[in-house]
mmCIF file of C-alpha atoms in Angstrom:
data_model
loop_
_atom_site.group_PDB
_atom_site.id
_atom_site.type_symbol
_atom_site.label_atom_id
_atom_site.label_comp_id
_atom_site.label_asym_id
_atom_site.label_seq_id
_atom_site.Cartn_x
_atom_site.Cartn_y
_atom_site.Cartn_z
ATOM 1 C CA UNK A 1269 -1.501 11.794 -6.032
ATOM 2 C CA UNK A 1270 -2.849 14.274 -3.461
ATOM 3 C CA UNK A 1271 -1.676 17.838 -3.828
ATOM 4 C CA UNK A 1272 -1.469 20.937 -1.627
ATOM 5 C CA UNK A 1273 -5.190 21.705 -1.847
ATOM 6 C CA UNK A 1274 -5.960 18.257 -0.468
ATOM 7 C CA UNK A 1275 -3.325 18.590 2.224
ATOM 8 C CA UNK A 1276 -4.945 21.864 3.242
ATOM 9 C CA UNK A 1277 -8.290 20.063 3.419
ATOM 10 C CA UNK A 1278 -6.773 17.494 5.748
ATOM 11 C CA UNK A 1279 -5.883 20.192 8.259
ATOM 12 C CA UNK A 1280 -9.312 21.804 7.960
ATOM 13 C CA UNK A 1281 -11.571 18.855 7.295
ATOM 14 C CA UNK A 1282 -14.279 20.203 9.609
ATOM 15 C CA UNK A 1283 -14.801 23.056 7.109
ATOM 16 C CA UNK A 1284 -16.838 20.900 4.738
ATOM 17 C CA UNK A 1285 -19.675 21.997 2.481
ATOM 18 C CA UNK A 1286 -23.174 22.263 3.915
ATOM 19 C CA UNK A 1287 -24.162 19.674 1.306
ATOM 20 C CA UNK A 1288 -21.759 17.051 2.723
ATOM 21 C CA UNK A 1289 -23.104 13.892 4.263
ATOM 22 C CA UNK A 1290 -23.029 13.536 8.027
ATOM 23 C CA UNK A 1291 -20.384 10.827 7.687
ATOM 24 C CA UNK A 1292 -18.146 13.130 5.654
ATOM 25 C CA UNK A 1293 -18.522 15.962 8.151
ATOM 26 C CA UNK A 1294 -17.190 13.687 10.876
ATOM 27 C CA UNK A 1295 -14.492 12.035 8.755
ATOM 28 C CA UNK A 1296 -10.801 12.189 9.608
ATOM 29 C CA UNK A 1297 -9.234 11.926 6.114
ATOM 30 C CA UNK A 1298 -6.376 9.635 5.247
ATOM 31 C CA UNK A 1299 -3.134 11.468 6.003
ATOM 32 C CA UNK A 1300 -1.045 11.871 2.854
ATOM 33 C CA UNK A 1301 2.736 12.110 2.781
ATOM 34 C CA UNK A 1302 4.675 15.259 1.895
ATOM 35 C CA UNK A 1303 4.197 16.640 -1.616
ATOM 36 C CA UNK A 1304 7.325 18.805 -1.531
ATOM 37 C CA UNK A 1305 8.932 16.824 -4.349
ATOM 38 C CA UNK A 1306 6.389 18.211 -6.844
ATOM 39 C CA UNK A 1307 7.298 21.850 -6.124
ATOM 40 C CA UNK A 1308 9.642 23.678 -8.488
ATOM 41 C CA UNK A 1309 11.786 24.782 -5.526
ATOM 42 C CA UNK A 1310 11.645 21.395 -3.804
ATOM 43 C CA UNK A 1311 14.186 20.727 -1.062
ATOM 44 C CA UNK A 1312 13.709 16.942 -1.268
ATOM 45 C CA UNK A 1313 16.873 15.049 -2.151
ATOM 46 C CA UNK A 1314 15.679 11.629 -1.027
ATOM 47 C CA UNK A 1315 11.980 10.700 -0.852
ATOM 48 C CA UNK A 1316 11.503 7.857 1.630
ATOM 49 C CA UNK A 1317 8.087 8.688 3.050
ATOM 50 C CA UNK A 1318 5.505 6.795 0.993
ATOM 51 C CA UNK A 1319 7.113 3.422 0.242
ATOM 52 C CA UNK A 1320 7.206 3.919 -3.497
ATOM 53 C CA UNK A 1321 9.760 1.856 -5.366
ATOM 54 C CA UNK A 1322 12.943 3.934 -5.251
ATOM 55 C CA UNK A 1323 14.528 2.995 -8.603
ATOM 56 C CA UNK A 1324 13.448 3.880 -12.117
ATOM 57 C CA UNK A 1325 11.943 1.086 -14.216
ATOM 58 C CA UNK A 1326 14.215 -0.068 -17.067
ATOM 59 C CA UNK A 1327 14.131 1.576 -20.464
ATOM 60 C CA UNK A 1328 12.399 -1.421 -22.029
ATOM 61 C CA UNK A 1329 9.407 -0.660 -19.813
ATOM 62 C CA UNK A 1330 9.292 3.104 -20.354
ATOM 63 C CA UNK A 1331 9.922 2.776 -24.100
ATOM 64 C CA UNK A 1332 6.639 0.889 -24.410
ATOM 65 C CA UNK A 1333 4.853 4.159 -23.690
ATOM 66 C CA UNK A 1334 6.716 5.915 -26.507
ATOM 67 C CA UNK A 1335 5.671 3.152 -28.883
ATOM 68 C CA UNK A 1336 2.053 3.680 -27.885
ATOM 69 C CA UNK A 1337 2.291 7.455 -28.338
ATOM 70 C CA UNK A 1338 3.656 6.906 -31.843
ATOM 71 C CA UNK A 1339 0.452 5.039 -32.720
ATOM 72 C CA UNK A 1340 -1.555 8.202 -32.029
ATOM 73 C CA UNK A 1341 -4.433 6.405 -30.324
ATOM 74 C CA UNK A 1342 -4.652 8.427 -27.115
ATOM 75 C CA UNK A 1343 -7.679 10.313 -28.462
ATOM 76 C CA UNK A 1344 -9.725 7.155 -27.828
ATOM 77 C CA UNK A 1345 -11.053 5.841 -24.528
ATOM 78 C CA UNK A 1346 -8.809 3.142 -23.036
ATOM 79 C CA UNK A 1347 -9.110 -0.573 -23.628
ATOM 80 C CA UNK A 1348 -11.839 -1.606 -21.194
ATOM 81 C CA UNK A 1349 -10.838 -5.276 -20.928
ATOM 82 C CA UNK A 1350 -7.202 -5.646 -21.881
ATOM 83 C CA UNK A 1351 -6.826 -9.381 -22.553
ATOM 84 C CA UNK A 1352 -3.039 -9.202 -22.890
ATOM 85 C CA UNK A 1353 -2.783 -7.428 -19.552
ATOM 86 C CA UNK A 1354 -5.084 -9.893 -17.807
ATOM 87 C CA UNK A 1355 -3.076 -12.753 -19.296
ATOM 88 C CA UNK A 1356 0.212 -11.278 -18.040
ATOM 89 C CA UNK A 1357 -1.192 -10.832 -14.530
ATOM 90 C CA UNK A 1358 -2.541 -14.384 -14.700
ATOM 91 C CA UNK A 1359 0.856 -15.759 -15.656
ATOM 92 C CA UNK A 1360 2.611 -13.719 -12.980
ATOM 93 C CA UNK A 1361 0.470 -14.943 -10.099
ATOM 94 C CA UNK A 1362 -0.491 -18.380 -11.524
ATOM 95 C CA UNK A 1363 -4.176 -17.622 -11.364
ATOM 96 C CA UNK A 1364 -7.067 -17.858 -13.820
ATOM 97 C CA UNK A 1365 -8.014 -14.652 -15.650
ATOM 98 C CA UNK A 1366 -11.581 -15.033 -14.403
ATOM 99 C CA UNK A 1367 -10.262 -14.557 -10.870
ATOM 100 C CA UNK A 1368 -8.637 -11.192 -11.666
ATOM 101 C CA UNK A 1369 -9.711 -7.603 -12.193
ATOM 102 C CA UNK A 1370 -7.560 -4.456 -12.423
ATOM 103 C CA UNK A 1371 -8.060 -0.895 -11.198
ATOM 104 C CA UNK A 1372 -6.362 2.487 -11.008
ATOM 105 C CA UNK A 1373 -4.567 1.573 -7.808
ATOM 106 C CA UNK A 1374 -5.550 -0.276 -4.637
ATOM 107 C CA UNK A 1375 -7.102 2.921 -3.259
ATOM 108 C CA UNK A 1376 -9.604 2.927 -6.120
ATOM 109 C CA UNK A 1377 -10.264 -0.764 -5.536
ATOM 110 C CA UNK A 1378 -11.108 0.037 -1.906
ATOM 111 C CA UNK A 1379 -13.899 2.320 -3.096
ATOM 112 C CA UNK A 1380 -15.374 -0.419 -5.267
ATOM 113 C CA UNK A 1381 -15.222 -2.936 -2.427
ATOM 114 C CA UNK A 1382 -17.252 -0.611 -0.215
ATOM 115 C CA UNK A 1383 -19.778 0.101 -2.973
ATOM 116 C CA UNK A 1384 -20.163 -3.553 -3.924
ATOM 117 C CA UNK A 1385 -20.285 -5.276 -0.548
ATOM 118 C CA UNK A 1386 -21.122 -2.842 2.266
ATOM 119 C CA UNK A 1387 -24.291 -1.031 3.256
ATOM 120 C CA UNK A 1388 -24.515 1.958 5.553
ATOM 121 C CA UNK A 1389 -24.391 0.693 9.133
ATOM 122 C CA UNK A 1390 -22.494 -2.512 8.329
ATOM 123 C CA UNK A 1391 -19.485 -3.288 10.504
ATOM 124 C CA UNK A 1392 -15.912 -3.650 9.289
ATOM 125 C CA UNK A 1393 -13.094 -4.945 11.470
ATOM 126 C CA UNK A 1394 -9.622 -3.560 10.747
ATOM 127 C CA UNK A 1395 -6.471 -5.030 12.244
ATOM 128 C CA UNK A 1396 -4.518 -1.991 13.383
ATOM 129 C CA UNK A 1397 -2.247 -0.109 13.146
ATOM 130 C CA UNK A 1398 -2.289 -0.388 9.379
ATOM 131 C CA UNK A 1399 -2.674 1.470 6.099
ATOM 132 C CA UNK A 1400 -5.481 3.937 6.762
ATOM 133 C CA UNK A 1401 -7.175 4.457 3.396
ATOM 134 C CA UNK A 1402 -9.715 1.632 3.689
ATOM 135 C CA UNK A 1403 -10.846 3.007 7.051
ATOM 136 C CA UNK A 1404 -11.377 6.466 5.536
ATOM 137 C CA UNK A 1405 -13.347 5.102 2.575
ATOM 138 C CA UNK A 1406 -15.565 3.020 4.871
ATOM 139 C CA UNK A 1407 -16.287 5.821 7.333
ATOM 140 C CA UNK A 1408 -17.157 8.239 4.522
ATOM 141 C CA UNK A 1409 -19.935 5.778 3.573
ATOM 142 C CA UNK A 1410 -21.334 5.434 7.082
ATOM 143 C CA UNK A 1411 -19.693 2.076 7.768
ATOM 144 C CA UNK A 1412 -18.985 1.210 11.412
ATOM 145 C CA UNK A 1413 -15.320 0.510 12.121
ATOM 146 C CA UNK A 1414 -14.115 -1.938 14.746
ATOM 147 C CA UNK A 1415 -10.379 -1.430 15.256
ATOM 148 C CA UNK A 1416 -8.546 -4.457 16.601
ATOM 149 C CA UNK A 1417 -5.078 -3.736 17.966
ATOM 150 C CA UNK A 1418 -3.464 -6.843 16.604
ATOM 151 C CA UNK A 1419 0.168 -6.084 15.912
ATOM 152 C CA UNK A 1420 1.223 -5.382 19.496
ATOM 153 C CA UNK A 1421 3.873 -7.755 20.741
ATOM 154 C CA UNK A 1422 1.589 -8.865 23.566
ATOM 155 C CA UNK A 1423 -1.150 -10.115 21.241
ATOM 156 C CA UNK A 1424 -1.446 -13.784 20.344
ATOM 157 C CA UNK A 1425 -2.519 -14.330 16.741
ATOM 158 C CA UNK A 1426 -4.312 -17.557 17.559
ATOM 159 C CA UNK A 1427 -6.608 -16.053 20.180
ATOM 160 C CA UNK A 1428 -8.676 -14.181 17.609
ATOM 161 C CA UNK A 1429 -10.883 -16.601 15.713
ATOM 162 C CA UNK A 1430 -14.423 -15.287 15.199
ATOM 163 C CA UNK A 1431 -15.235 -11.875 13.702
ATOM 164 C CA UNK A 1432 -18.649 -10.315 14.083
ATOM 165 C CA UNK A 1433 -18.189 -8.209 10.946
ATOM 166 C CA UNK A 1434 -19.323 -8.100 7.313
ATOM 167 C CA UNK A 1435 -15.741 -7.422 6.201
ATOM 168 C CA UNK A 1436 -12.326 -7.832 7.821
ATOM 169 C CA UNK A 1437 -9.427 -5.797 6.424
ATOM 170 C CA UNK A 1438 -5.728 -6.251 7.073
ATOM 171 C CA UNK A 1439 -2.449 -5.775 5.235
ATOM 172 C CA UNK A 1440 -0.161 -8.780 4.941
ATOM 173 C CA UNK A 1441 2.716 -7.896 5.140
ATOM 174 C CA UNK A 1442 1.453 -5.107 7.351
ATOM 175 C CA UNK A 1443 2.189 -1.432 6.866
ATOM 176 C CA UNK A 1444 3.671 0.255 8.904
ATOM 177 C CA UNK A 1445 4.842 -2.521 11.248
ATOM 178 C CA UNK A 1446 6.145 -4.987 8.664
ATOM 179 C CA UNK A 1447 4.582 -7.933 10.488
ATOM 180 C CA UNK A 1448 3.166 -10.907 8.632
ATOM 181 C CA UNK A 1449 0.326 -13.226 9.610
ATOM 182 C CA UNK A 1450 0.915 -16.907 8.952
ATOM 183 C CA UNK A 1451 -1.323 -18.375 6.259
ATOM 184 C CA UNK A 1452 -2.378 -21.128 8.679
ATOM 185 C CA UNK A 1453 -3.980 -18.452 10.864
ATOM 186 C CA UNK A 1454 -5.669 -16.881 7.853
ATOM 187 C CA UNK A 1455 -7.036 -20.239 6.720
ATOM 188 C CA UNK A 1456 -8.596 -20.791 10.147
ATOM 189 C CA UNK A 1457 -10.230 -17.359 9.950
ATOM 190 C CA UNK A 1458 -11.667 -18.181 6.528
ATOM 191 C CA UNK A 1459 -13.070 -21.480 7.789
ATOM 192 C CA UNK A 1460 -14.528 -20.081 11.016
ATOM 193 C CA UNK A 1461 -16.081 -16.987 9.402
ATOM 194 C CA UNK A 1462 -17.796 -18.098 6.166
ATOM 195 C CA UNK A 1463 -20.121 -15.055 6.157
ATOM 196 C CA UNK A 1464 -17.279 -12.547 6.499
ATOM 197 C CA UNK A 1465 -15.327 -11.222 3.517
ATOM 198 C CA UNK A 1466 -11.597 -11.012 4.246
ATOM 199 C CA UNK A 1467 -9.908 -8.214 2.300
ATOM 200 C CA UNK A 1468 -6.158 -8.805 2.392
ATOM 201 C CA UNK A 1469 -3.844 -6.050 1.151
ATOM 202 C CA UNK A 1470 -0.722 -7.693 -0.281
ATOM 203 C CA UNK A 1471 0.922 -4.496 -1.542
ATOM 204 C CA UNK A 1472 4.331 -5.637 -0.210
ATOM 205 C CA UNK A 1473 4.051 -9.291 -1.120
ATOM 206 C CA UNK A 1474 7.087 -9.315 -3.443
ATOM 207 C CA UNK A 1475 9.309 -8.479 -0.450
ATOM 208 C CA UNK A 1476 7.888 -11.358 1.566
ATOM 209 C CA UNK A 1477 6.583 -14.103 -0.693
ATOM 210 C CA UNK A 1478 4.061 -15.383 1.847
ATOM 211 C CA UNK A 1479 0.768 -14.984 -0.033
ATOM 212 C CA UNK A 1480 -2.783 -16.153 0.602
ATOM 213 C CA UNK A 1481 -3.552 -16.310 -3.119
ATOM 214 C CA UNK A 1482 -4.024 -20.086 -3.240
ATOM 215 C CA UNK A 1483 -7.011 -19.776 -0.902
ATOM 216 C CA UNK A 1484 -9.150 -18.203 -3.625
ATOM 217 C CA UNK A 1485 -9.545 -21.661 -5.172
ATOM 218 C CA UNK A 1486 -10.842 -23.063 -1.884
ATOM 219 C CA UNK A 1487 -12.836 -20.210 -0.316
ATOM 220 C CA UNK A 1488 -15.292 -17.644 -1.656
ATOM 221 C CA UNK A 1489 -14.820 -15.158 1.223
ATOM 222 C CA UNK A 1490 -11.346 -13.825 0.413
ATOM 223 C CA UNK A 1491 -10.296 -10.874 -1.763
ATOM 224 C CA UNK A 1492 -6.612 -10.035 -2.245
ATOM 225 C CA UNK A 1493 -5.377 -6.582 -3.316
ATOM 226 C CA UNK A 1494 -2.080 -6.134 -5.200
ATOM 227 C CA UNK A 1495 -0.200 -3.150 -6.654
ATOM 228 C CA UNK A 1496 2.635 -2.178 -9.009
ATOM 229 C CA UNK A 1497 3.598 0.777 -6.781
ATOM 230 C CA UNK A 1498 6.161 -0.995 -4.597
ATOM 231 C CA UNK A 1499 8.344 -3.737 -6.082
ATOM 232 C CA UNK A 1500 7.511 -2.705 -9.668
ATOM 233 C CA UNK A 1501 8.487 0.939 -8.979
ATOM 234 C CA UNK A 1502 5.433 2.296 -10.828
ATOM 235 C CA UNK A 1503 3.529 4.227 -8.149
ATOM 236 C CA UNK A 1504 2.984 7.120 -10.544
ATOM 237 C CA UNK A 1505 0.864 5.122 -12.987
ATOM 238 C CA UNK A 1506 -1.699 4.160 -10.313
ATOM 239 C CA UNK A 1507 -2.224 0.520 -11.192
ATOM 240 C CA UNK A 1508 -3.528 -2.219 -8.920
ATOM 241 C CA UNK A 1509 -5.385 -5.480 -9.281
ATOM 242 C CA UNK A 1510 -7.264 -7.987 -7.186
ATOM 243 C CA UNK A 1511 -7.782 -11.732 -7.163
ATOM 244 C CA UNK A 1512 -10.772 -13.502 -5.724
ATOM 245 C CA UNK A 1513 -13.533 -15.974 -6.515
ATOM 246 C CA UNK A 1514 -15.325 -15.505 -9.825
ATOM 247 C CA UNK A 1515 -18.496 -14.384 -8.055
ATOM 248 C CA UNK A 1516 -16.687 -11.601 -6.197
ATOM 249 C CA UNK A 1517 -14.847 -10.526 -9.358
ATOM 250 C CA UNK A 1518 -18.163 -10.451 -11.228
ATOM 251 C CA UNK A 1519 -19.693 -8.292 -8.502
ATOM 252 C CA UNK A 1520 -16.823 -5.804 -8.674
ATOM 253 C CA UNK A 1521 -16.849 -5.745 -12.470
ATOM 254 C CA UNK A 1522 -20.575 -5.009 -12.499
ATOM 255 C CA UNK A 1523 -19.882 -1.542 -11.040
ATOM 256 C CA UNK A 1524 -16.269 -1.072 -12.193
ATOM 257 C CA UNK A 1525 -15.883 1.924 -14.478
ATOM 258 C CA UNK A 1526 -14.388 0.252 -17.571
ATOM 259 C CA UNK A 1527 -12.654 3.500 -18.636
ATOM 260 C CA UNK A 1528 -11.005 4.231 -15.292
ATOM 261 C CA UNK A 1529 -7.549 2.762 -16.021
ATOM 262 C CA UNK A 1530 -5.750 4.903 -18.587
ATOM 263 C CA UNK A 1531 -3.988 3.392 -21.586
ATOM 264 C CA UNK A 1532 -0.742 4.899 -20.322
ATOM 265 C CA UNK A 1533 -1.096 2.854 -17.137
ATOM 266 C CA UNK A 1534 -2.125 -0.276 -19.012
ATOM 267 C CA UNK A 1535 0.796 -0.074 -21.456
ATOM 268 C CA UNK A 1536 3.394 0.439 -18.708
ATOM 269 C CA UNK A 1537 1.857 -2.241 -16.482
ATOM 270 C CA UNK A 1538 1.913 -4.772 -19.326
ATOM 271 C CA UNK A 1539 5.537 -3.963 -20.166
ATOM 272 C CA UNK A 1540 6.564 -4.306 -16.527
ATOM 273 C CA UNK A 1541 4.808 -7.650 -16.122
ATOM 274 C CA UNK A 1542 6.555 -8.900 -19.254
ATOM 275 C CA UNK A 1543 10.000 -7.827 -17.969
ATOM 276 C CA UNK A 1544 10.110 -9.157 -14.422
ATOM 277 C CA UNK A 1545 13.884 -9.425 -14.018
ATOM 278 C CA UNK A 1546 14.170 -5.832 -12.812
ATOM 279 C CA UNK A 1547 11.581 -6.507 -10.107
ATOM 280 C CA UNK A 1548 13.508 -9.416 -8.597
ATOM 281 C CA UNK A 1549 16.761 -7.431 -8.846
ATOM 282 C CA UNK A 1550 15.204 -4.510 -7.004
ATOM 283 C CA UNK A 1551 13.743 -6.762 -4.293
ATOM 284 C CA UNK A 1552 17.191 -8.295 -3.712
ATOM 285 C CA UNK A 1553 18.785 -4.850 -3.540
ATOM 286 C CA UNK A 1554 16.112 -3.713 -1.114
ATOM 287 C CA UNK A 1555 16.619 -6.676 1.205
ATOM 288 C CA UNK A 1556 20.399 -6.269 1.237
ATOM 289 C CA UNK A 1557 20.138 -2.526 1.861
ATOM 290 C CA UNK A 1558 17.609 -3.138 4.649
ATOM 291 C CA UNK A 1559 20.076 -5.316 6.549
ATOM 292 C CA UNK A 1560 22.812 -2.695 6.221
ATOM 293 C CA UNK A 1561 20.460 0.077 7.345
ATOM 294 C CA UNK A 1562 19.218 -1.953 10.328
ATOM 295 C CA UNK A 1563 22.758 -2.485 11.580
ATOM 296 C CA UNK A 1564 23.628 1.201 11.239
ATOM 297 C CA UNK A 1565 20.483 2.380 13.038
ATOM 298 C CA UNK A 1566 21.006 -0.031 15.941
ATOM 299 C CA UNK A 1567 24.639 1.068 16.240
ATOM 300 C CA UNK A 1568 23.635 4.735 16.296
ATOM 301 C CA UNK A 1569 20.570 4.587 18.549
ATOM 302 C CA UNK A 1570 20.653 2.394 21.627
ATOM 303 C CA UNK A 1571 16.954 2.643 22.492
ATOM 304 C CA UNK A 1572 15.321 2.260 19.081
ATOM 305 C CA UNK A 1573 13.188 -0.785 18.272
ATOM 306 C CA UNK A 1574 13.003 -1.853 14.628
ATOM 307 C CA UNK A 1575 10.429 -3.802 12.643
ATOM 308 C CA UNK A 1576 9.700 -4.234 8.957
ATOM 309 C CA UNK A 1577 11.358 -7.454 7.852
ATOM 310 C CA UNK A 1578 8.657 -8.188 5.269
ATOM 311 C CA UNK A 1579 8.375 -4.877 3.399
ATOM 312 C CA UNK A 1580 10.435 -2.251 1.605
ATOM 313 C CA UNK A 1581 10.664 -0.146 4.757
ATOM 314 C CA UNK A 1582 11.699 -0.062 8.403
ATOM 315 C CA UNK A 1583 9.610 1.190 11.301
ATOM 316 C CA UNK A 1584 11.662 2.932 13.996
ATOM 317 C CA UNK A 1585 10.147 3.197 17.473
ATOM 318 C CA UNK A 1586 11.983 5.664 19.718
ATOM 319 C CA UNK A 1587 11.850 5.781 23.496
ATOM 320 C CA UNK A 1588 10.322 9.280 23.432
ATOM 321 C CA UNK A 1589 8.336 11.537 21.128
ATOM 322 C CA UNK A 1590 11.081 14.151 21.325
ATOM 323 C CA UNK A 1591 13.712 11.746 20.016
ATOM 324 C CA UNK A 1592 11.412 10.713 17.167
ATOM 325 C CA UNK A 1593 10.586 14.306 16.261
ATOM 326 C CA UNK A 1594 14.265 15.276 16.309
ATOM 327 C CA UNK A 1595 15.167 12.421 13.942
ATOM 328 C CA UNK A 1596 12.385 13.303 11.496
ATOM 329 C CA UNK A 1597 13.165 17.032 11.555
ATOM 330 C CA UNK A 1598 16.913 16.588 11.127
ATOM 331 C CA UNK A 1599 16.498 14.412 8.058
ATOM 332 C CA UNK A 1600 13.920 16.845 6.678
ATOM 333 C CA UNK A 1601 16.353 19.743 7.146
ATOM 334 C CA UNK A 1602 18.881 18.054 4.844
ATOM 335 C CA UNK A 1603 16.322 17.024 2.225
ATOM 336 C CA UNK A 1604 15.388 13.493 3.315
ATOM 337 C CA UNK A 1605 11.643 12.922 3.673
ATOM 338 C CA UNK A 1606 10.524 10.046 5.899
ATOM 339 C CA UNK A 1607 7.053 9.197 7.201
ATOM 340 C CA UNK A 1608 5.887 10.381 10.613
ATOM 341 C CA UNK A 1609 3.749 7.459 11.821
ATOM 342 C CA UNK A 1610 3.096 8.638 15.368
ATOM 343 C CA UNK A 1611 -0.630 8.821 14.568
ATOM 344 C CA UNK A 1612 -0.471 5.025 14.138
ATOM 345 C CA UNK A 1613 2.338 3.885 16.462
ATOM 346 C CA UNK A 1614 3.582 6.087 19.353
ATOM 347 C CA UNK A 1615 7.050 7.623 18.945
ATOM 348 C CA UNK A 1616 7.539 6.048 15.533
ATOM 349 C CA UNK A 1617 8.582 6.911 12.008
ATOM 350 C CA UNK A 1618 8.838 4.823 8.861
ATOM 351 C CA UNK A 1619 11.729 4.887 6.407
ATOM 352 C CA UNK A 1620 11.454 3.484 2.881
ATOM 353 C CA UNK A 1621 14.620 1.508 2.105
ATOM 354 C CA UNK A 1622 16.890 3.360 -0.357
ATOM 355 C CA UNK A 1623 19.446 1.572 -2.520
ATOM 356 C CA UNK A 1624 22.738 2.469 -4.213
ATOM 357 C CA UNK A 1625 23.658 6.175 -3.796
ATOM 358 C CA UNK A 1626 20.501 6.834 -1.808
ATOM 359 C CA UNK A 1627 21.536 4.291 0.805
ATOM 360 C CA UNK A 1628 24.995 5.854 1.092
ATOM 361 C CA UNK A 1629 23.456 9.297 1.589
ATOM 362 C CA UNK A 1630 21.057 8.058 4.266
ATOM 363 C CA UNK A 1631 23.770 6.141 6.153
ATOM 364 C CA UNK A 1632 26.028 9.203 6.173
ATOM 365 C CA UNK A 1633 23.127 11.370 7.336
ATOM 366 C CA UNK A 1634 22.246 8.992 10.187
ATOM 367 C CA UNK A 1635 25.873 9.152 11.381
ATOM 368 C CA UNK A 1636 25.512 12.937 11.626
ATOM 369 C CA UNK A 1637 22.311 12.916 13.723
ATOM 370 C CA UNK A 1638 23.027 14.420 17.152
#
């Protein structure tokens, strides 16, 4: 959803307008993945760099959009409170509708969280390395960031108990490491930090199943973010939702732009939530393919460390930057895009798990790496 002009901005972000805020002038933007696939002369044969779902949704889902187009109602603003959609989300996650709100993607939700709950100068703790968008949104608003290196193998989850922060953000399962924090640990954090809002990104939850969603009935300091971009294979429609206490949902809804989620997104999201079999089939395919890919990588590279058991990706950590760069560049040269994550984890890259023919192509390509 970010194009070449934005990518250019990322490389020249110091060249901001004189009207920009001081925070924006100092901001390091979120680093987007390659946009080569959108070019007419694209060289991309296999896109494995942004953890989108890699299969097409079934026809019963996409046909729902054709049915809507036939009604000729796209000249109107979208449904601002789609009861059927809220009900389908509610049924899917076994949660009351009053504990749910939906947005045009988790990224958009991040912006509302900052607007609703954070003032300039407030402190946010982020368990790193992790998905970087929330950090960028916070810093652009003058929020102080406290990065806690928490996914290193040497760190003990139970040692961290009290947070001196207005908000704590972490992804669970984590991206890009694939680690997961036990819900017992999270419950202790919620108990010990009643004045801290815990924002938990569960974008990859379908590949793990270990959710903190039941805590929203017990605690009023937890907000969980979900998406249809991964297991539902609908990254292009930009649809996400959150679940939390009614008071937090009410706060978000008080500033939520009611027209911000298009009817195209709503129609496809509703159809997907009403046809969940393809989601579970894709998750099973992903997990099987991940095991095959792990074995092949470990056979090919003696000094590579792997992680990512709880997502739709693997993180490869090479023994040197040169080895990592060579792997990324070779795959790029034959049309396979993977994610360079060395700005988050040294000597690392992240590979979205392909399935079917895509898996065969990647396995063959890995065999040919010199």
